[in-house]
Amino acid sequence: MKQHPRILIVDDNNLMRILMSNILKKLLGSPELKQASDLDDAFKMLKQDSFDLLLLDINMPTGDSSPETIALIKEIQPEMKVCMFSGNDKSVIAQSFLDAGAIGFIQKDNTMGSSAGEIVKMVFG
């Protein structure tokens, strides 16, 4: 496993960013975590810094993520893994994001911790 995985969490809800940060710290020890509350800030950070993993919320007040968003992100950082993070019903929308290049989907529910654990194993071994 990488010494200090670099992860960007993008979600408009501060509580969700804190919760996911705590889950990732528990799973990874001391990852380097950055946070953004909207897509504009996320794209600025992606252009300035490299990350191993991006957790990306789908619905945000200043602009929703879409499968096309994944393509734009992959143009900036092709090696970075992107995982969707949403309260939306994943059975309805997950496949379109996976087809666009996302590696997984974390549902904002009581399975978040175990889903995050699966993504961490997939990305960091």
PDB file of C-alpha atoms in Angstrom:
ATOM      1  CA  MET A   1       0.000   0.000   0.000  1.00  0.00           C
ATOM      2  CA  LYS A   2       1.132   3.505  -0.770  1.00  0.00           C
ATOM      3  CA  GLN A   3       2.609   5.284   2.255  1.00  0.00           C
ATOM      4  CA  HIS A   4       0.195   8.227   2.247  1.00  0.00           C
ATOM      5  CA  PRO A   5      -2.544   7.843  -0.357  1.00  0.00           C
ATOM      6  CA  ARG A   6      -3.742  11.173  -1.730  1.00  0.00           C
ATOM      7  CA  ILE A   7      -7.521  11.457  -1.804  1.00  0.00           C
ATOM      8  CA  LEU A   8      -9.865  14.266  -2.839  1.00  0.00           C
ATOM      9  CA  ILE A   9     -13.403  14.204  -1.426  1.00  0.00           C
ATOM     10  CA  VAL A  10     -15.916  16.344  -3.334  1.00  0.00           C
ATOM     11  CA  ASP A  11     -19.292  16.809  -1.687  1.00  0.00           C
ATOM     12  CA  ASP A  12     -21.388  19.898  -0.990  1.00  0.00           C
ATOM     13  CA  ASN A  13     -22.311  18.573   2.463  1.00  0.00           C
ATOM     14  CA  ASN A  14     -19.615  19.302   5.052  1.00  0.00           C
ATOM     15  CA  LEU A  15     -20.902  16.550   7.355  1.00  0.00           C
ATOM     16  CA  MET A  16     -20.536  13.963   4.563  1.00  0.00           C
ATOM     17  CA  ARG A  17     -16.978  15.145   3.847  1.00  0.00           C
ATOM     18  CA  ILE A  18     -16.097  14.826   7.550  1.00  0.00           C
ATOM     19  CA  LEU A  19     -17.736  11.409   7.836  1.00  0.00           C
ATOM     20  CA  MET A  20     -15.961  10.058   4.755  1.00  0.00           C
ATOM     21  CA  SER A  21     -12.654  11.569   5.940  1.00  0.00           C
ATOM     22  CA  ASN A  22     -13.022   9.734   9.243  1.00  0.00           C
ATOM     23  CA  ILE A  23     -13.860   6.457   7.499  1.00  0.00           C
ATOM     24  CA  LEU A  24     -10.822   6.796   5.218  1.00  0.00           C
ATOM     25  CA  LYS A  25      -8.529   7.636   8.137  1.00  0.00           C
ATOM     26  CA  LYS A  26      -9.760   4.521   9.933  1.00  0.00           C
ATOM     27  CA  LEU A  27      -9.156   2.388   6.830  1.00  0.00           C
ATOM     28  CA  LEU A  28      -5.850   3.910   5.691  1.00  0.00           C
ATOM     29  CA  GLY A  29      -4.173   5.323   8.792  1.00  0.00           C
ATOM     30  CA  SER A  30      -2.878   8.651   7.566  1.00  0.00           C
ATOM     31  CA  PRO A  31      -3.991   9.426   4.038  1.00  0.00           C
ATOM     32  CA  GLU A  32      -3.483  12.901   2.628  1.00  0.00           C
ATOM     33  CA  LEU A  33      -7.044  14.166   2.375  1.00  0.00           C
ATOM     34  CA  LYS A  34      -8.247  17.259   0.553  1.00  0.00           C
ATOM     35  CA  GLN A  35     -11.821  18.427   0.270  1.00  0.00           C
ATOM     36  CA  ALA A  36     -13.878  20.491  -2.145  1.00  0.00           C
ATOM     37  CA  SER A  37     -17.514  21.519  -1.844  1.00  0.00           C
ATOM     38  CA  ASP A  38     -18.292  21.910  -5.549  1.00  0.00           C
ATOM     39  CA  LEU A  39     -17.095  20.947  -9.019  1.00  0.00           C
ATOM     40  CA  ASP A  40     -15.409  24.298  -9.725  1.00  0.00           C
ATOM     41  CA  ASP A  41     -13.146  23.937  -6.689  1.00  0.00           C
ATOM     42  CA  ALA A  42     -12.588  20.268  -7.478  1.00  0.00           C
ATOM     43  CA  PHE A  43     -11.382  21.016 -11.001  1.00  0.00           C
ATOM     44  CA  LYS A  44      -9.067  23.761  -9.699  1.00  0.00           C
ATOM     45  CA  MET A  45      -7.547  21.289  -7.230  1.00  0.00           C
ATOM     46  CA  LEU A  46      -7.245  18.538  -9.845  1.00  0.00           C
ATOM     47  CA  LYS A  47      -5.318  20.898 -12.123  1.00  0.00           C
ATOM     48  CA  GLN A  48      -2.946  21.931  -9.302  1.00  0.00           C
ATOM     49  CA  ASP A  49      -2.306  18.662  -7.486  1.00  0.00           C
ATOM     50  CA  SER A  50      -2.300  14.932  -8.191  1.00  0.00           C
ATOM     51  CA  PHE A  51      -4.489  12.418  -6.375  1.00  0.00           C
ATOM     52  CA  ASP A  52      -4.765   8.659  -6.229  1.00  0.00           C
ATOM     53  CA  LEU A  53      -8.513   8.617  -5.591  1.00  0.00           C
ATOM     54  CA  LEU A  54     -11.404  11.004  -6.062  1.00  0.00           C
ATOM     55  CA  LEU A  55     -14.679  10.497  -4.181  1.00  0.00           C
ATOM     56  CA  LEU A  56     -17.204  12.489  -6.174  1.00  0.00           C
ATOM     57  CA  ASP A  57     -20.737  13.378  -5.101  1.00  0.00           C
ATOM     58  CA  ILE A  58     -23.291  13.369  -7.909  1.00  0.00           C
ATOM     59  CA  ASN A  59     -25.799  16.019  -6.818  1.00  0.00           C
ATOM     60  CA  MET A  60     -24.458  19.399  -5.777  1.00  0.00           C
ATOM     61  CA  PRO A  61     -26.234  22.768  -5.799  1.00  0.00           C
ATOM     62  CA  THR A  62     -23.647  24.465  -8.011  1.00  0.00           C
ATOM     63  CA  GLY A  63     -23.663  21.708 -10.645  1.00  0.00           C
ATOM     64  CA  ASP A  64     -24.220  17.984 -10.740  1.00  0.00           C
ATOM     65  CA  SER A  65     -21.605  15.431 -11.702  1.00  0.00           C
ATOM     66  CA  SER A  66     -22.404  13.369 -14.769  1.00  0.00           C
ATOM     67  CA  PRO A  67     -20.738  10.592 -16.725  1.00  0.00           C
ATOM     68  CA  GLU A  68     -19.293  13.389 -18.917  1.00  0.00           C
ATOM     69  CA  THR A  69     -17.705  14.872 -15.772  1.00  0.00           C
ATOM     70  CA  ILE A  70     -15.743  11.622 -15.364  1.00  0.00           C
ATOM     71  CA  ALA A  71     -14.347  11.992 -18.891  1.00  0.00           C
ATOM     72  CA  LEU A  72     -13.242  15.572 -18.165  1.00  0.00           C
ATOM     73  CA  ILE A  73     -11.596  14.495 -14.922  1.00  0.00           C
ATOM     74  CA  LYS A  74      -9.790  11.620 -16.650  1.00  0.00           C
ATOM     75  CA  GLU A  75      -8.378  14.082 -19.195  1.00  0.00           C
ATOM     76  CA  ILE A  76      -6.734  15.971 -16.324  1.00  0.00           C
ATOM     77  CA  GLN A  77      -5.578  12.961 -14.281  1.00  0.00           C
ATOM     78  CA  PRO A  78      -5.867   9.759 -16.345  1.00  0.00           C
ATOM     79  CA  GLU A  79      -4.318   7.509 -13.669  1.00  0.00           C
ATOM     80  CA  MET A  80      -6.499   8.690 -10.806  1.00  0.00           C
ATOM     81  CA  LYS A  81      -9.335   6.401  -9.722  1.00  0.00           C
ATOM     82  CA  VAL A  82     -12.787   7.972  -9.481  1.00  0.00           C
ATOM     83  CA  CYS A  83     -15.484   6.630  -7.176  1.00  0.00           C
ATOM     84  CA  MET A  84     -18.989   8.063  -7.150  1.00  0.00           C
ATOM     85  CA  PHE A  85     -20.469   9.030  -3.787  1.00  0.00           C
ATOM     86  CA  SER A  86     -24.196   9.702  -3.630  1.00  0.00           C
ATOM     87  CA  GLY A  87     -27.525   9.404  -1.893  1.00  0.00           C
ATOM     88  CA  ASN A  88     -29.126   8.580  -5.247  1.00  0.00           C
ATOM     89  CA  ASP A  89     -30.288   5.018  -5.826  1.00  0.00           C
ATOM     90  CA  LYS A  90     -27.180   3.407  -7.263  1.00  0.00           C
ATOM     91  CA  SER A  91     -29.142   0.644  -8.984  1.00  0.00           C
ATOM     92  CA  VAL A  92     -30.630   3.285 -11.274  1.00  0.00           C
ATOM     93  CA  ILE A  93     -27.542   5.363 -12.115  1.00  0.00           C
ATOM     94  CA  ALA A  94     -24.359   3.488 -11.229  1.00  0.00           C
ATOM     95  CA  GLN A  95     -23.856   1.725 -14.558  1.00  0.00           C
ATOM     96  CA  SER A  96     -23.637   4.947 -16.583  1.00  0.00           C
ATOM     97  CA  PHE A  97     -20.876   6.231 -14.289  1.00  0.00           C
ATOM     98  CA  LEU A  98     -19.051   2.891 -14.363  1.00  0.00           C
ATOM     99  CA  ASP A  99     -19.243   2.904 -18.168  1.00  0.00           C
ATOM    100  CA  ALA A 100     -17.700   6.398 -18.119  1.00  0.00           C
ATOM    101  CA  GLY A 101     -14.702   5.170 -16.106  1.00  0.00           C
ATOM    102  CA  ALA A 102     -15.671   5.310 -12.437  1.00  0.00           C
ATOM    103  CA  ILE A 103     -14.391   2.313 -10.468  1.00  0.00           C
ATOM    104  CA  GLY A 104     -17.250   2.093  -8.000  1.00  0.00           C
ATOM    105  CA  PHE A 105     -20.127   3.690  -6.174  1.00  0.00           C
ATOM    106  CA  ILE A 106     -20.496   4.438  -2.462  1.00  0.00           C
ATOM    107  CA  GLN A 107     -24.126   4.820  -1.430  1.00  0.00           C
ATOM    108  CA  LYS A 108     -24.730   7.385   1.325  1.00  0.00           C
ATOM    109  CA  ASP A 109     -26.398   5.000   3.723  1.00  0.00           C
ATOM    110  CA  ASN A 110     -25.542   2.568   6.499  1.00  0.00           C
ATOM    111  CA  THR A 111     -23.221   0.619   4.133  1.00  0.00           C
ATOM    112  CA  MET A 112     -20.840   3.553   3.515  1.00  0.00           C
ATOM    113  CA  GLY A 113     -18.061   2.157   5.705  1.00  0.00           C
ATOM    114  CA  SER A 114     -18.046  -1.282   4.104  1.00  0.00           C
ATOM    115  CA  SER A 115     -18.369   0.184   0.590  1.00  0.00           C
ATOM    116  CA  ALA A 116     -15.460   2.520   1.272  1.00  0.00           C
ATOM    117  CA  GLY A 117     -13.459  -0.474   2.536  1.00  0.00           C
ATOM    118  CA  GLU A 118     -14.058  -2.297  -0.742  1.00  0.00           C
ATOM    119  CA  ILE A 119     -12.949   0.732  -2.767  1.00  0.00           C
ATOM    120  CA  VAL A 120      -9.821   1.163  -0.610  1.00  0.00           C
ATOM    121  CA  LYS A 121      -8.883  -2.495  -1.150  1.00  0.00           C
ATOM    122  CA  MET A 122      -9.465  -2.143  -4.888  1.00  0.00           C
ATOM    123  CA  VAL A 123      -7.366   1.018  -5.225  1.00  0.00           C
ATOM    124  CA  PHE A 124      -4.655   0.585  -2.594  1.00  0.00           C
ATOM    125  CA  GLY A 125      -4.486  -3.182  -2.115  1.00  0.00           C
TER     126      GLY A 125
END
